[in-house]
Amino acid sequence: MMRLPHFRFHAPRELREAAELLAGAAPGEAMLVAGGTDLLPNMKRRQQVPKALVSLRRIAELRSISNGDGYALGAGVTLSEIVRHPQLRAACTGLWQAAAQVATPHLRNMGTLGGNLCLDTRCNYYDQNYEWRKAIDFCMKKDGKTCWVATSSPTCLAVSSTDTAPALIALGATATLVSAGGSRRIPVGELYRNDGIQYLTRMPHEILAAVHLPRLDGWRSTYWKLRRRGSFDFPVLSVAAAATFTADGAVEAARIVLGAVSSRPIVAVAAADAVIGQRLTDDVIARAADAAAKPAKPMDNTDFDLTWRKRIMKDIVACALRELRGDDVREMRRTLSKMSL
Ligand SMILES: Cc1cc2nc3c(=O)[nH]c(=O)nc-3n(C[C@H](O)[C@H](O)[C@H](O)COP(=O)(O)OP(=O)(O)OC[C@H]3O[C@@H](n4cnc5c(N)ncnc54)[C@H](O)[C@@H]3O)c2cc1C
Ligand code: SF4
């Protein structure tokens, strides 16, 4: 049985207190824990070994969902709370679909939106127990020097595997980060950098406090995910898309975001440009799907055959756009989950 290492545990009730605890800790000494569904297994595998944990679970202000000029979701809102929210489902369907496909109901009951956005990057050579990793002399992401995926790579290529980030980026969401020194608000897309080790732009002493969605009147959105087991699994490819339409059915504005193909979610700008001003005919969708597949450079460090994953990317983008067009996609979703068995 894998055991947790020893650590000090703090359970503040105020966000300010949590920020002060982080600010007072030596670099690398303290980590935040929300639901613990990502961090605690990582600690058992000694991938992350903080000396202290600052729990966010008792901080009431992180648990609120409010709707003023768009929704504001506290970082401590659980994924189940999002899934159980009918108005969120209607207003931000893509986010709802992403949250509903994270892990299992038990994990969604514990797992939070903030934890999902700050989820560690994943790789076949890293998501292993300590003995396994020791047997290959570890790797650059933790305790080693070499990247076993690309031995000449100066950076780690571990994969961004958060389901909700692509959906939130497609919906134009922003995030508030709070520290003892103040707060700042950034687009969710700017929370990430393309480095499997330093994958967040969040400073170590900052807490992701809330996510803000703009008013989404007229926006349609969707989220598609490829994974091995339809019942639960991390994404190995995902597509979030959102668009508004003119009265005559042309696309007015669009965002298409790819997940699990890089160390950060990738905004497929050329794919969105290919649909803006156009009706979503099969030809337009095919052109956008081609354009979306270009910036995606998945590596051979997650599940499934790499060439197959690259090939199927276009099909998944096309499925997402067909759903935005208003097609009945239930059969396509069933086919995708069979393909991933
Ligand atoms: C079997 C299994 C299957 C899973 N499947 C999926 C899946 O399909 N899709 C998916 O996306 N995830 C999956 N997960 C990962 C995880 O369950 C979810 O991502 C969950 O939402 C993480 O939230 P949490 O609150 O438990 O995060 P935690 O484990 O508490 O934290 C995760 C990371 O975020 C940091 N953090 C947490 N909250 C904050 C905050 N407010 N501000 C700054 N940093 C913060 C922590 O320090 C830590 O580094 C799976 C996990 C398991 C064990
Ligand atoms: S991509 Fe390379 S450095 Fe990063 S976790 Fe995988 S093997 Fe390690």
mmCIF file of C-alpha atoms and ligand atoms in Angstrom:
data_model
loop_
_atom_site.group_PDB
_atom_site.id
_atom_site.type_symbol
_atom_site.label_atom_id
_atom_site.label_comp_id
_atom_site.label_asym_id
_atom_site.label_seq_id
_atom_site.Cartn_x
_atom_site.Cartn_y
_atom_site.Cartn_z
ATOM 1 C CA MET A 1 0.000 0.000 0.000
ATOM 2 C CA MET A 2 1.279 3.461 -0.883
ATOM 3 C CA ARG A 3 1.350 5.794 2.093
ATOM 4 C CA LEU A 4 1.320 9.563 2.245
ATOM 5 C CA PRO A 5 4.569 11.186 3.361
ATOM 6 C CA HIS A 6 4.468 13.257 6.556
ATOM 7 C CA PHE A 7 3.302 16.862 6.181
ATOM 8 C CA ARG A 8 1.939 19.716 8.281
ATOM 9 C CA PHE A 9 -1.722 20.506 7.671
ATOM 10 C CA HIS A 10 -3.321 23.953 7.847
ATOM 11 C CA ALA A 11 -7.056 24.466 7.472
ATOM 12 C CA PRO A 12 -7.715 28.224 7.380
ATOM 13 C CA ARG A 13 -11.275 29.592 7.229
ATOM 14 C CA GLU A 14 -10.383 32.828 5.435
ATOM 15 C CA LEU A 15 -8.818 33.313 2.020
ATOM 16 C CA ARG A 16 -6.564 36.025 3.473
ATOM 17 C CA GLU A 17 -5.258 33.589 6.096
ATOM 18 C CA ALA A 18 -4.526 30.975 3.421
ATOM 19 C CA ALA A 19 -2.655 33.586 1.358
ATOM 20 C CA GLU A 20 -0.591 34.598 4.391
ATOM 21 C CA LEU A 21 0.297 30.974 5.117
ATOM 22 C CA LEU A 22 1.542 30.582 1.533
ATOM 23 C CA ALA A 23 3.438 33.874 1.663
ATOM 24 C CA GLY A 24 5.163 32.809 4.901
ATOM 25 C CA ALA A 25 6.309 29.430 3.583
ATOM 26 C CA ALA A 26 9.783 28.828 2.140
ATOM 27 C CA PRO A 27 9.850 28.303 -1.677
ATOM 28 C CA GLY A 28 8.488 24.857 -2.589
ATOM 29 C CA GLU A 29 7.588 24.034 1.017
ATOM 30 C CA ALA A 30 3.802 24.474 0.995
ATOM 31 C CA MET A 31 1.111 23.476 -1.487
ATOM 32 C CA LEU A 32 -2.596 24.166 -1.650
ATOM 33 C CA VAL A 33 -5.004 21.273 -1.431
ATOM 34 C CA ALA A 34 -8.686 21.502 -2.373
ATOM 35 C CA GLY A 35 -10.419 18.144 -3.002
ATOM 36 C CA GLY A 36 -7.066 16.351 -2.936
ATOM 37 C CA THR A 37 -8.070 13.961 -5.741
ATOM 38 C CA ASP A 38 -5.016 14.869 -7.831
ATOM 39 C CA LEU A 39 -2.511 16.001 -5.219
ATOM 40 C CA LEU A 40 -2.871 13.216 -2.636
ATOM 41 C CA PRO A 41 -2.290 10.340 -5.118
ATOM 42 C CA ASN A 42 0.690 12.325 -6.452
ATOM 43 C CA MET A 43 2.061 12.637 -2.928
ATOM 44 C CA LYS A 44 1.660 8.904 -2.387
ATOM 45 C CA ARG A 45 3.710 8.345 -5.533
ATOM 46 C CA ARG A 46 6.253 10.946 -4.277
ATOM 47 C CA GLN A 47 5.751 13.045 -7.422
ATOM 48 C CA GLN A 48 4.980 15.988 -5.175
ATOM 49 C CA VAL A 49 6.288 16.100 -1.604
ATOM 50 C CA PRO A 50 5.317 19.380 0.081
ATOM 51 C CA LYS A 51 6.243 19.745 3.742
ATOM 52 C CA ALA A 52 2.953 21.560 4.414
ATOM 53 C CA LEU A 53 -0.529 21.566 2.924
ATOM 54 C CA VAL A 54 -2.852 24.551 3.089
ATOM 55 C CA SER A 55 -6.398 23.265 2.718
ATOM 56 C CA LEU A 56 -8.997 25.425 0.968
ATOM 57 C CA ARG A 57 -11.986 23.303 1.920
ATOM 58 C CA ARG A 58 -13.156 25.365 4.897
ATOM 59 C CA ILE A 59 -13.047 28.696 3.096
ATOM 60 C CA ALA A 60 -16.704 29.534 2.496
ATOM 61 C CA GLU A 61 -16.077 32.360 0.028
ATOM 62 C CA LEU A 62 -14.464 29.896 -2.400
ATOM 63 C CA ARG A 63 -17.652 27.815 -2.520
ATOM 64 C CA SER A 64 -20.090 30.307 -4.006
ATOM 65 C CA ILE A 65 -21.766 30.382 -7.415
ATOM 66 C CA SER A 66 -23.259 33.752 -8.300
ATOM 67 C CA ASN A 67 -24.780 35.268 -11.402
ATOM 68 C CA GLY A 68 -24.581 38.990 -11.999
ATOM 69 C CA ASP A 69 -23.020 40.162 -15.217
ATOM 70 C CA GLY A 70 -22.218 36.521 -16.070
ATOM 71 C CA TYR A 71 -21.458 33.678 -13.653
ATOM 72 C CA ALA A 72 -18.743 33.841 -10.988
ATOM 73 C CA LEU A 73 -17.680 30.425 -9.712
ATOM 74 C CA GLY A 74 -15.556 30.096 -6.569
ATOM 75 C CA ALA A 75 -12.494 27.919 -7.102
ATOM 76 C CA GLY A 76 -13.721 25.608 -4.327
ATOM 77 C CA VAL A 77 -16.991 24.799 -6.112
ATOM 78 C CA THR A 78 -17.001 21.070 -6.740
ATOM 79 C CA LEU A 79 -17.430 19.588 -10.183
ATOM 80 C CA SER A 80 -20.599 17.866 -8.941
ATOM 81 C CA GLU A 81 -22.028 21.252 -7.929
ATOM 82 C CA ILE A 82 -21.448 22.457 -11.501
ATOM 83 C CA VAL A 83 -23.011 19.301 -12.935
ATOM 84 C CA ARG A 84 -26.075 19.692 -10.671
ATOM 85 C CA HIS A 85 -26.670 23.320 -11.710
ATOM 86 C CA PRO A 86 -29.363 23.452 -14.424
ATOM 87 C CA GLN A 87 -28.851 27.157 -15.238
ATOM 88 C CA LEU A 88 -25.114 26.644 -15.706
ATOM 89 C CA ARG A 89 -25.876 23.687 -17.926
ATOM 90 C CA ALA A 90 -28.061 25.874 -20.124
ATOM 91 C CA ALA A 91 -25.785 28.934 -20.158
ATOM 92 C CA CYS A 92 -22.380 27.221 -20.445
ATOM 93 C CA THR A 93 -23.106 23.810 -21.938
ATOM 94 C CA GLY A 94 -19.459 23.209 -22.870
ATOM 95 C CA LEU A 95 -18.295 23.739 -19.285
ATOM 96 C CA TRP A 96 -21.097 21.526 -17.996
ATOM 97 C CA GLN A 97 -20.171 18.758 -20.460
ATOM 98 C CA ALA A 98 -16.498 19.028 -19.496
ATOM 99 C CA ALA A 99 -17.207 18.889 -15.746
ATOM 100 C CA ALA A 100 -19.609 15.974 -16.207
ATOM 101 C CA GLN A 101 -16.897 13.946 -17.965
ATOM 102 C CA VAL A 102 -14.193 14.392 -15.311
ATOM 103 C CA ALA A 103 -13.331 11.139 -13.517
ATOM 104 C CA THR A 104 -16.180 9.466 -11.584
ATOM 105 C CA PRO A 105 -19.108 10.777 -9.486
ATOM 106 C CA HIS A 106 -17.129 10.195 -6.255
ATOM 107 C CA LEU A 107 -14.130 12.133 -7.551
ATOM 108 C CA ARG A 108 -16.379 14.921 -8.862
ATOM 109 C CA ASN A 109 -17.947 15.195 -5.402
ATOM 110 C CA MET A 110 -14.508 15.980 -3.956
ATOM 111 C CA GLY A 111 -12.729 17.526 -6.952
ATOM 112 C CA THR A 112 -13.014 21.293 -7.337
ATOM 113 C CA LEU A 113 -12.957 23.650 -10.284
ATOM 114 C CA GLY A 114 -9.747 25.291 -8.993
ATOM 115 C CA GLY A 115 -8.044 21.920 -8.532
ATOM 116 C CA ASN A 116 -9.108 20.885 -12.006
ATOM 117 C CA LEU A 117 -7.646 24.036 -13.554
ATOM 118 C CA CYS A 118 -4.369 23.592 -11.630
ATOM 119 C CA LEU A 119 -4.177 19.825 -12.201
ATOM 120 C CA ASP A 120 -0.646 18.468 -12.631
ATOM 121 C CA THR A 121 0.426 17.631 -16.201
ATOM 122 C CA ARG A 122 0.533 13.932 -17.083
ATOM 123 C CA CYS A 123 2.939 11.547 -18.838
ATOM 124 C CA ASN A 124 3.327 7.768 -19.050
ATOM 125 C CA TYR A 125 6.867 8.051 -17.633
ATOM 126 C CA TYR A 126 5.768 10.209 -14.685
ATOM 127 C CA ASP A 127 2.388 8.848 -13.579
ATOM 128 C CA GLN A 128 3.960 5.797 -12.000
ATOM 129 C CA ASN A 129 4.887 4.838 -8.475
ATOM 130 C CA TYR A 130 8.250 5.754 -6.965
ATOM 131 C CA GLU A 131 9.876 2.349 -7.591
ATOM 132 C CA TRP A 132 8.835 2.341 -11.274
ATOM 133 C CA ARG A 133 10.228 5.826 -11.794
ATOM 134 C CA LYS A 134 13.411 4.919 -9.889
ATOM 135 C CA ALA A 135 13.906 1.909 -12.175
ATOM 136 C CA ILE A 136 14.200 4.256 -15.197
ATOM 137 C CA ASP A 137 16.373 6.704 -13.217
ATOM 138 C CA PHE A 138 13.393 9.074 -12.936
ATOM 139 C CA CYS A 139 12.874 11.864 -15.506
ATOM 140 C CA MET A 140 13.300 15.598 -15.834
ATOM 141 C CA LYS A 141 9.902 16.423 -14.311
ATOM 142 C CA LYS A 142 10.842 14.892 -10.952
ATOM 143 C CA ASP A 143 14.175 13.673 -9.554
ATOM 144 C CA GLY A 144 15.829 12.947 -12.944
ATOM 145 C CA LYS A 145 17.636 14.709 -15.776
ATOM 146 C CA THR A 146 16.352 13.153 -19.005
ATOM 147 C CA CYS A 147 13.045 13.438 -20.795
ATOM 148 C CA TRP A 148 12.266 9.880 -21.909
ATOM 149 C CA VAL A 149 9.673 11.077 -24.423
ATOM 150 C CA ALA A 150 12.184 13.197 -26.370
ATOM 151 C CA THR A 151 15.692 12.742 -24.963
ATOM 152 C CA SER A 152 16.995 15.928 -26.621
ATOM 153 C CA SER A 153 14.084 18.058 -25.402
ATOM 154 C CA PRO A 154 15.150 20.920 -23.105
ATOM 155 C CA THR A 155 11.635 21.032 -21.627
ATOM 156 C CA CYS A 156 9.239 18.508 -20.202
ATOM 157 C CA LEU A 157 6.431 17.587 -22.601
ATOM 158 C CA ALA A 158 3.946 16.267 -20.040
ATOM 159 C CA VAL A 159 0.366 16.832 -21.119
ATOM 160 C CA SER A 160 -2.233 19.294 -19.868
ATOM 161 C CA SER A 161 -5.107 16.974 -18.909
ATOM 162 C CA THR A 162 -7.647 19.316 -17.399
ATOM 163 C CA ASP A 163 -11.117 18.952 -18.888
ATOM 164 C CA THR A 164 -12.557 22.256 -17.752
ATOM 165 C CA ALA A 165 -9.751 24.575 -18.966
ATOM 166 C CA PRO A 166 -10.387 24.167 -22.728
ATOM 167 C CA ALA A 167 -14.121 24.669 -22.125
ATOM 168 C CA LEU A 168 -13.564 27.814 -20.046
ATOM 169 C CA ILE A 169 -11.104 29.262 -22.562
ATOM 170 C CA ALA A 170 -13.604 28.666 -25.381
ATOM 171 C CA LEU A 171 -16.212 30.509 -23.308
ATOM 172 C CA GLY A 172 -13.911 33.510 -22.757
ATOM 173 C CA ALA A 173 -13.590 33.026 -18.983
ATOM 174 C CA THR A 174 -11.201 34.926 -16.724
ATOM 175 C CA ALA A 175 -9.662 33.917 -13.397
ATOM 176 C CA THR A 176 -8.921 35.846 -10.208
ATOM 177 C CA LEU A 177 -5.653 35.045 -8.441
ATOM 178 C CA VAL A 178 -5.261 36.240 -4.858
ATOM 179 C CA SER A 179 -2.074 36.607 -2.805
ATOM 180 C CA ALA A 180 -1.138 38.312 0.461
ATOM 181 C CA GLY A 181 -0.094 41.324 -1.649
ATOM 182 C CA GLY A 182 -3.345 41.743 -3.617
ATOM 183 C CA SER A 183 -5.177 40.190 -6.519
ATOM 184 C CA ARG A 184 -5.101 40.095 -10.314
ATOM 185 C CA ARG A 185 -7.495 38.905 -12.993
ATOM 186 C CA ILE A 186 -6.311 37.172 -16.171
ATOM 187 C CA PRO A 187 -7.920 35.257 -19.040
ATOM 188 C CA VAL A 188 -8.027 31.547 -18.149
ATOM 189 C CA GLY A 189 -5.862 30.835 -21.228
ATOM 190 C CA GLU A 190 -3.072 32.935 -19.698
ATOM 191 C CA LEU A 191 -2.978 30.690 -16.658
ATOM 192 C CA TYR A 192 -0.982 28.159 -18.683
ATOM 193 C CA ARG A 193 2.457 27.916 -20.268
ATOM 194 C CA ASN A 194 3.786 25.265 -22.614
ATOM 195 C CA ASP A 195 6.132 23.598 -20.132
ATOM 196 C CA GLY A 196 5.217 20.308 -18.477
ATOM 197 C CA ILE A 197 6.999 21.278 -15.240
ATOM 198 C CA GLN A 198 6.179 24.996 -14.880
ATOM 199 C CA TYR A 199 2.801 24.554 -16.546
ATOM 200 C CA LEU A 200 1.060 27.389 -14.676
ATOM 201 C CA THR A 201 1.773 31.108 -14.731
ATOM 202 C CA ARG A 202 0.290 31.226 -11.207
ATOM 203 C CA MET A 203 2.983 32.343 -8.751
ATOM 204 C CA PRO A 204 3.613 29.846 -5.909
ATOM 205 C CA HIS A 205 2.114 32.261 -3.360
ATOM 206 C CA GLU A 206 -1.061 32.910 -5.404
ATOM 207 C CA ILE A 207 -4.410 31.202 -4.896
ATOM 208 C CA LEU A 208 -6.852 30.764 -7.738
ATOM 209 C CA ALA A 209 -9.924 32.249 -6.064
ATOM 210 C CA ALA A 210 -12.628 32.429 -8.736
ATOM 211 C CA VAL A 211 -13.493 31.936 -12.365
ATOM 212 C CA HIS A 212 -15.682 34.480 -14.145
ATOM 213 C CA LEU A 213 -17.744 33.777 -17.216
ATOM 214 C CA PRO A 214 -18.896 36.709 -19.351
ATOM 215 C CA ARG A 215 -22.562 37.052 -20.255
ATOM 216 C CA LEU A 216 -23.115 34.281 -22.767
ATOM 217 C CA ASP A 217 -26.414 35.281 -24.367
ATOM 218 C CA GLY A 218 -26.504 33.779 -27.840
ATOM 219 C CA TRP A 219 -23.408 31.582 -27.345
ATOM 220 C CA ARG A 220 -23.616 27.856 -28.065
ATOM 221 C CA SER A 221 -20.835 25.696 -26.667
ATOM 222 C CA THR A 222 -19.733 22.086 -26.523
ATOM 223 C CA TYR A 223 -16.954 19.806 -25.248
ATOM 224 C CA TRP A 224 -15.772 16.529 -26.794
ATOM 225 C CA LYS A 225 -13.346 14.154 -25.144
ATOM 226 C CA LEU A 226 -11.447 11.061 -26.227
ATOM 227 C CA ARG A 227 -10.528 8.677 -23.406
ATOM 228 C CA ARG A 228 -9.998 4.975 -23.024
ATOM 229 C CA ARG A 229 -12.891 4.182 -20.692
ATOM 230 C CA GLY A 230 -16.141 6.039 -21.226
ATOM 231 C CA SER A 231 -17.005 5.669 -17.531
ATOM 232 C CA PHE A 232 -13.915 7.536 -16.279
ATOM 233 C CA ASP A 233 -10.526 8.534 -17.600
ATOM 234 C CA PHE A 234 -8.335 11.521 -18.280
ATOM 235 C CA PRO A 235 -8.652 13.052 -21.768
ATOM 236 C CA VAL A 236 -6.074 12.019 -24.356
ATOM 237 C CA LEU A 237 -7.590 14.453 -26.832
ATOM 238 C CA SER A 238 -10.329 17.013 -26.294
ATOM 239 C CA VAL A 239 -12.039 19.788 -28.192
ATOM 240 C CA ALA A 240 -14.008 22.693 -26.762
ATOM 241 C CA ALA A 241 -15.877 24.954 -29.169
ATOM 242 C CA ALA A 242 -18.139 27.959 -28.698
ATOM 243 C CA ALA A 243 -19.828 30.204 -31.234
ATOM 244 C CA THR A 244 -22.520 32.816 -31.794
ATOM 245 C CA PHE A 245 -24.600 32.949 -34.962
ATOM 246 C CA THR A 246 -26.270 35.703 -36.997
ATOM 247 C CA ALA A 247 -30.015 35.559 -37.701
ATOM 248 C CA ASP A 248 -29.332 33.947 -41.087
ATOM 249 C CA GLY A 249 -27.195 31.188 -39.561
ATOM 250 C CA ALA A 250 -23.640 32.398 -40.261
ATOM 251 C CA VAL A 251 -21.032 32.147 -37.511
ATOM 252 C CA GLU A 252 -20.494 35.565 -35.939
ATOM 253 C CA ALA A 253 -17.805 34.739 -33.357
ATOM 254 C CA ALA A 254 -16.082 31.452 -32.555
ATOM 255 C CA ARG A 255 -13.392 29.896 -30.363
ATOM 256 C CA ILE A 256 -12.011 26.396 -30.736
ATOM 257 C CA VAL A 257 -9.635 25.035 -28.085
ATOM 258 C CA LEU A 258 -7.754 21.734 -28.065
ATOM 259 C CA GLY A 259 -6.933 19.890 -24.848
ATOM 260 C CA ALA A 260 -4.447 17.106 -24.016
ATOM 261 C CA VAL A 261 -2.238 17.716 -27.064
ATOM 262 C CA SER A 262 0.410 19.839 -25.384
ATOM 263 C CA SER A 263 1.481 21.050 -21.930
ATOM 264 C CA ARG A 264 -1.163 23.759 -22.180
ATOM 265 C CA PRO A 265 -4.570 24.026 -23.891
ATOM 266 C CA ILE A 266 -4.108 25.210 -27.497
ATOM 267 C CA VAL A 267 -6.352 27.885 -29.013
ATOM 268 C CA ALA A 268 -6.915 26.901 -32.646
ATOM 269 C CA VAL A 269 -7.115 30.419 -34.086
ATOM 270 C CA ALA A 270 -6.997 29.412 -37.771
ATOM 271 C CA ALA A 271 -9.821 26.917 -37.244
ATOM 272 C CA ALA A 272 -12.042 29.592 -35.704
ATOM 273 C CA ASP A 273 -11.143 31.997 -38.527
ATOM 274 C CA ALA A 274 -12.201 29.332 -41.018
ATOM 275 C CA VAL A 275 -15.783 29.354 -39.699
ATOM 276 C CA ILE A 276 -16.319 33.037 -38.874
ATOM 277 C CA GLY A 277 -18.651 34.660 -41.412
ATOM 278 C CA GLN A 278 -19.592 31.245 -42.835
ATOM 279 C CA ARG A 279 -22.538 28.912 -42.445
ATOM 280 C CA LEU A 280 -21.414 25.623 -40.929
ATOM 281 C CA THR A 281 -21.726 23.517 -44.085
ATOM 282 C CA ASP A 282 -19.925 20.167 -44.250
ATOM 283 C CA ASP A 283 -17.201 21.781 -46.413
ATOM 284 C CA VAL A 284 -16.619 24.647 -43.987
ATOM 285 C CA ILE A 285 -16.499 22.190 -41.084
ATOM 286 C CA ALA A 286 -13.967 20.019 -42.953
ATOM 287 C CA ARG A 287 -11.734 23.059 -43.620
ATOM 288 C CA ALA A 288 -11.913 24.136 -39.974
ATOM 289 C CA ALA A 289 -11.122 20.602 -38.800
ATOM 290 C CA ASP A 290 -8.016 20.535 -41.051
ATOM 291 C CA ALA A 291 -6.912 23.903 -39.698
ATOM 292 C CA ALA A 292 -7.457 22.788 -36.089
ATOM 293 C CA ALA A 293 -5.349 19.671 -36.498
ATOM 294 C CA LYS A 294 -2.264 21.677 -37.609
ATOM 295 C CA PRO A 295 -1.286 23.295 -34.283
ATOM 296 C CA ALA A 296 -1.923 20.044 -32.399
ATOM 297 C CA LYS A 297 1.365 18.212 -31.880
ATOM 298 C CA PRO A 298 0.505 15.372 -29.517
ATOM 299 C CA MET A 299 3.468 13.335 -28.225
ATOM 300 C CA ASP A 300 3.735 9.631 -27.588
ATOM 301 C CA ASN A 301 3.366 9.933 -23.814
ATOM 302 C CA THR A 302 -0.315 9.274 -23.182
ATOM 303 C CA ASP A 303 -2.753 6.518 -23.990
ATOM 304 C CA PHE A 304 -3.529 5.269 -27.539
ATOM 305 C CA ASP A 305 -1.464 5.121 -30.694
ATOM 306 C CA LEU A 306 -0.013 8.517 -31.553
ATOM 307 C CA THR A 307 -0.787 8.415 -35.293
ATOM 308 C CA TRP A 308 -4.360 7.374 -34.638
ATOM 309 C CA ARG A 309 -4.787 10.194 -32.118
ATOM 310 C CA LYS A 310 -3.464 12.710 -34.661
ATOM 311 C CA ARG A 311 -5.784 11.339 -37.340
ATOM 312 C CA ILE A 312 -8.902 11.363 -35.200
ATOM 313 C CA MET A 313 -8.404 14.980 -34.069
ATOM 314 C CA LYS A 314 -10.105 16.266 -37.245
ATOM 315 C CA ASP A 315 -13.101 13.991 -36.687
ATOM 316 C CA ILE A 316 -13.557 15.231 -33.130
ATOM 317 C CA VAL A 317 -13.344 18.895 -34.173
ATOM 318 C CA ALA A 318 -15.930 18.150 -36.880
ATOM 319 C CA CYS A 319 -18.236 16.491 -34.304
ATOM 320 C CA ALA A 320 -18.007 19.558 -32.056
ATOM 321 C CA LEU A 321 -18.842 21.927 -34.920
ATOM 322 C CA ARG A 322 -21.736 19.752 -36.059
ATOM 323 C CA GLU A 323 -23.150 19.940 -32.546
ATOM 324 C CA LEU A 324 -22.893 23.743 -32.628
ATOM 325 C CA ARG A 325 -24.673 23.643 -36.002
ATOM 326 C CA GLY A 326 -27.579 21.924 -34.281
ATOM 327 C CA ASP A 327 -27.111 18.348 -35.533
ATOM 328 C CA ASP A 328 -28.316 15.504 -33.358
ATOM 329 C CA VAL A 329 -24.909 14.174 -32.268
ATOM 330 C CA ARG A 330 -25.980 11.463 -29.838
ATOM 331 C CA GLU A 331 -24.946 8.686 -32.221
ATOM 332 C CA MET A 332 -21.562 10.389 -32.857
ATOM 333 C CA ARG A 333 -20.956 10.585 -29.105
ATOM 334 C CA ARG A 334 -21.845 6.900 -28.730
ATOM 335 C CA THR A 335 -19.481 6.000 -31.593
ATOM 336 C CA LEU A 336 -16.665 8.005 -30.004
ATOM 337 C CA SER A 337 -17.064 6.225 -26.689
ATOM 338 C CA LYS A 338 -17.023 2.847 -28.502
ATOM 339 C CA MET A 339 -13.881 3.851 -30.425
ATOM 340 C CA SER A 340 -12.167 4.607 -27.172
ATOM 341 C CA LEU A 341 -12.813 1.234 -25.629
HETATM 342 C C1 LIG B 1 -8.892 8.002 -11.110
HETATM 343 C C2 LIG B 1 -8.853 9.463 -11.437
HETATM 344 C C3 LIG B 1 -9.411 9.906 -12.623
HETATM 345 C C4 LIG B 1 -9.387 11.262 -12.955
HETATM 346 N N1 LIG B 1 -9.926 11.666 -14.127
HETATM 347 C C5 LIG B 1 -9.884 12.972 -14.485
HETATM 348 C C6 LIG B 1 -10.431 13.410 -15.709
HETATM 349 O O1 LIG B 1 -11.015 12.651 -16.465
HETATM 350 N N2 LIG B 1 -10.312 14.718 -16.035
HETATM 351 C C7 LIG B 1 -9.694 15.628 -15.221
HETATM 352 O O2 LIG B 1 -9.623 16.809 -15.578
HETATM 353 N N3 LIG B 1 -9.185 15.241 -14.025
HETATM 354 C C8 LIG B 1 -9.269 13.948 -13.628
HETATM 355 N N4 LIG B 1 -8.759 13.545 -12.426
HETATM 356 C C9 LIG B 1 -8.026 14.506 -11.590
HETATM 357 C C10 LIG B 1 -8.851 15.195 -10.491
HETATM 358 O O3 LIG B 1 -9.747 14.315 -9.872
HETATM 359 C C11 LIG B 1 -9.644 16.401 -11.012
HETATM 360 O O4 LIG B 1 -8.864 17.135 -11.919
HETATM 361 C C12 LIG B 1 -10.103 17.314 -9.883
HETATM 362 O O5 LIG B 1 -10.938 18.322 -10.385
HETATM 363 C C13 LIG B 1 -8.954 17.966 -9.138
HETATM 364 O O6 LIG B 1 -9.515 18.830 -8.175
HETATM 365 P P1 LIG B 1 -9.111 18.757 -6.643
HETATM 366 O O7 LIG B 1 -9.892 19.810 -5.955
HETATM 367 O O8 LIG B 1 -9.256 17.388 -6.105
HETATM 368 O O9 LIG B 1 -7.571 19.151 -6.762
HETATM 369 P P2 LIG B 1 -6.399 18.914 -5.714
HETATM 370 O O10 LIG B 1 -5.908 17.530 -5.828
HETATM 371 O O11 LIG B 1 -6.773 19.397 -4.356
HETATM 372 O O12 LIG B 1 -5.319 19.924 -6.318
HETATM 373 C C14 LIG B 1 -4.787 19.729 -7.614
HETATM 374 C C15 LIG B 1 -3.697 20.768 -7.852
HETATM 375 O O13 LIG B 1 -4.263 22.061 -7.894
HETATM 376 C C16 LIG B 1 -3.711 22.906 -6.879
HETATM 377 N N5 LIG B 1 -4.854 23.712 -6.403
HETATM 378 C C17 LIG B 1 -6.051 23.242 -5.960
HETATM 379 N N6 LIG B 1 -6.898 24.270 -5.743
HETATM 380 C C18 LIG B 1 -6.187 25.398 -6.036
HETATM 381 C C19 LIG B 1 -6.522 26.782 -6.006
HETATM 382 N N7 LIG B 1 -7.732 27.219 -5.648
HETATM 383 N N8 LIG B 1 -5.563 27.673 -6.364
HETATM 384 C C20 LIG B 1 -4.335 27.255 -6.769
HETATM 385 N N9 LIG B 1 -3.969 25.951 -6.818
HETATM 386 C C21 LIG B 1 -4.893 25.044 -6.463
HETATM 387 C C22 LIG B 1 -3.127 21.967 -5.850
HETATM 388 O O14 LIG B 1 -2.046 22.574 -5.163
HETATM 389 C C23 LIG B 1 -2.666 20.830 -6.748
HETATM 390 O O15 LIG B 1 -1.425 21.148 -7.332
HETATM 391 C C24 LIG B 1 -8.797 12.190 -12.056
HETATM 392 C C25 LIG B 1 -8.245 11.735 -10.846
HETATM 393 C C26 LIG B 1 -8.268 10.398 -10.541
HETATM 394 C C27 LIG B 1 -7.689 9.942 -9.226
HETATM 395 S S1 SF4 B 2 7.571 14.523 -20.893
HETATM 396 FE FE1 SF4 B 2 9.644 13.843 -20.408
HETATM 397 S S2 SF4 B 2 10.305 15.046 -18.602
HETATM 398 FE FE2 SF4 B 2 8.091 15.282 -18.852
HETATM 399 S S3 SF4 B 2 7.199 13.762 -17.478
HETATM 400 FE FE3 SF4 B 2 7.372 12.803 -19.513
HETATM 401 S S4 SF4 B 2 9.383 11.794 -19.564
HETATM 402 FE FE4 SF4 B 2 9.339 13.185 -17.814
#
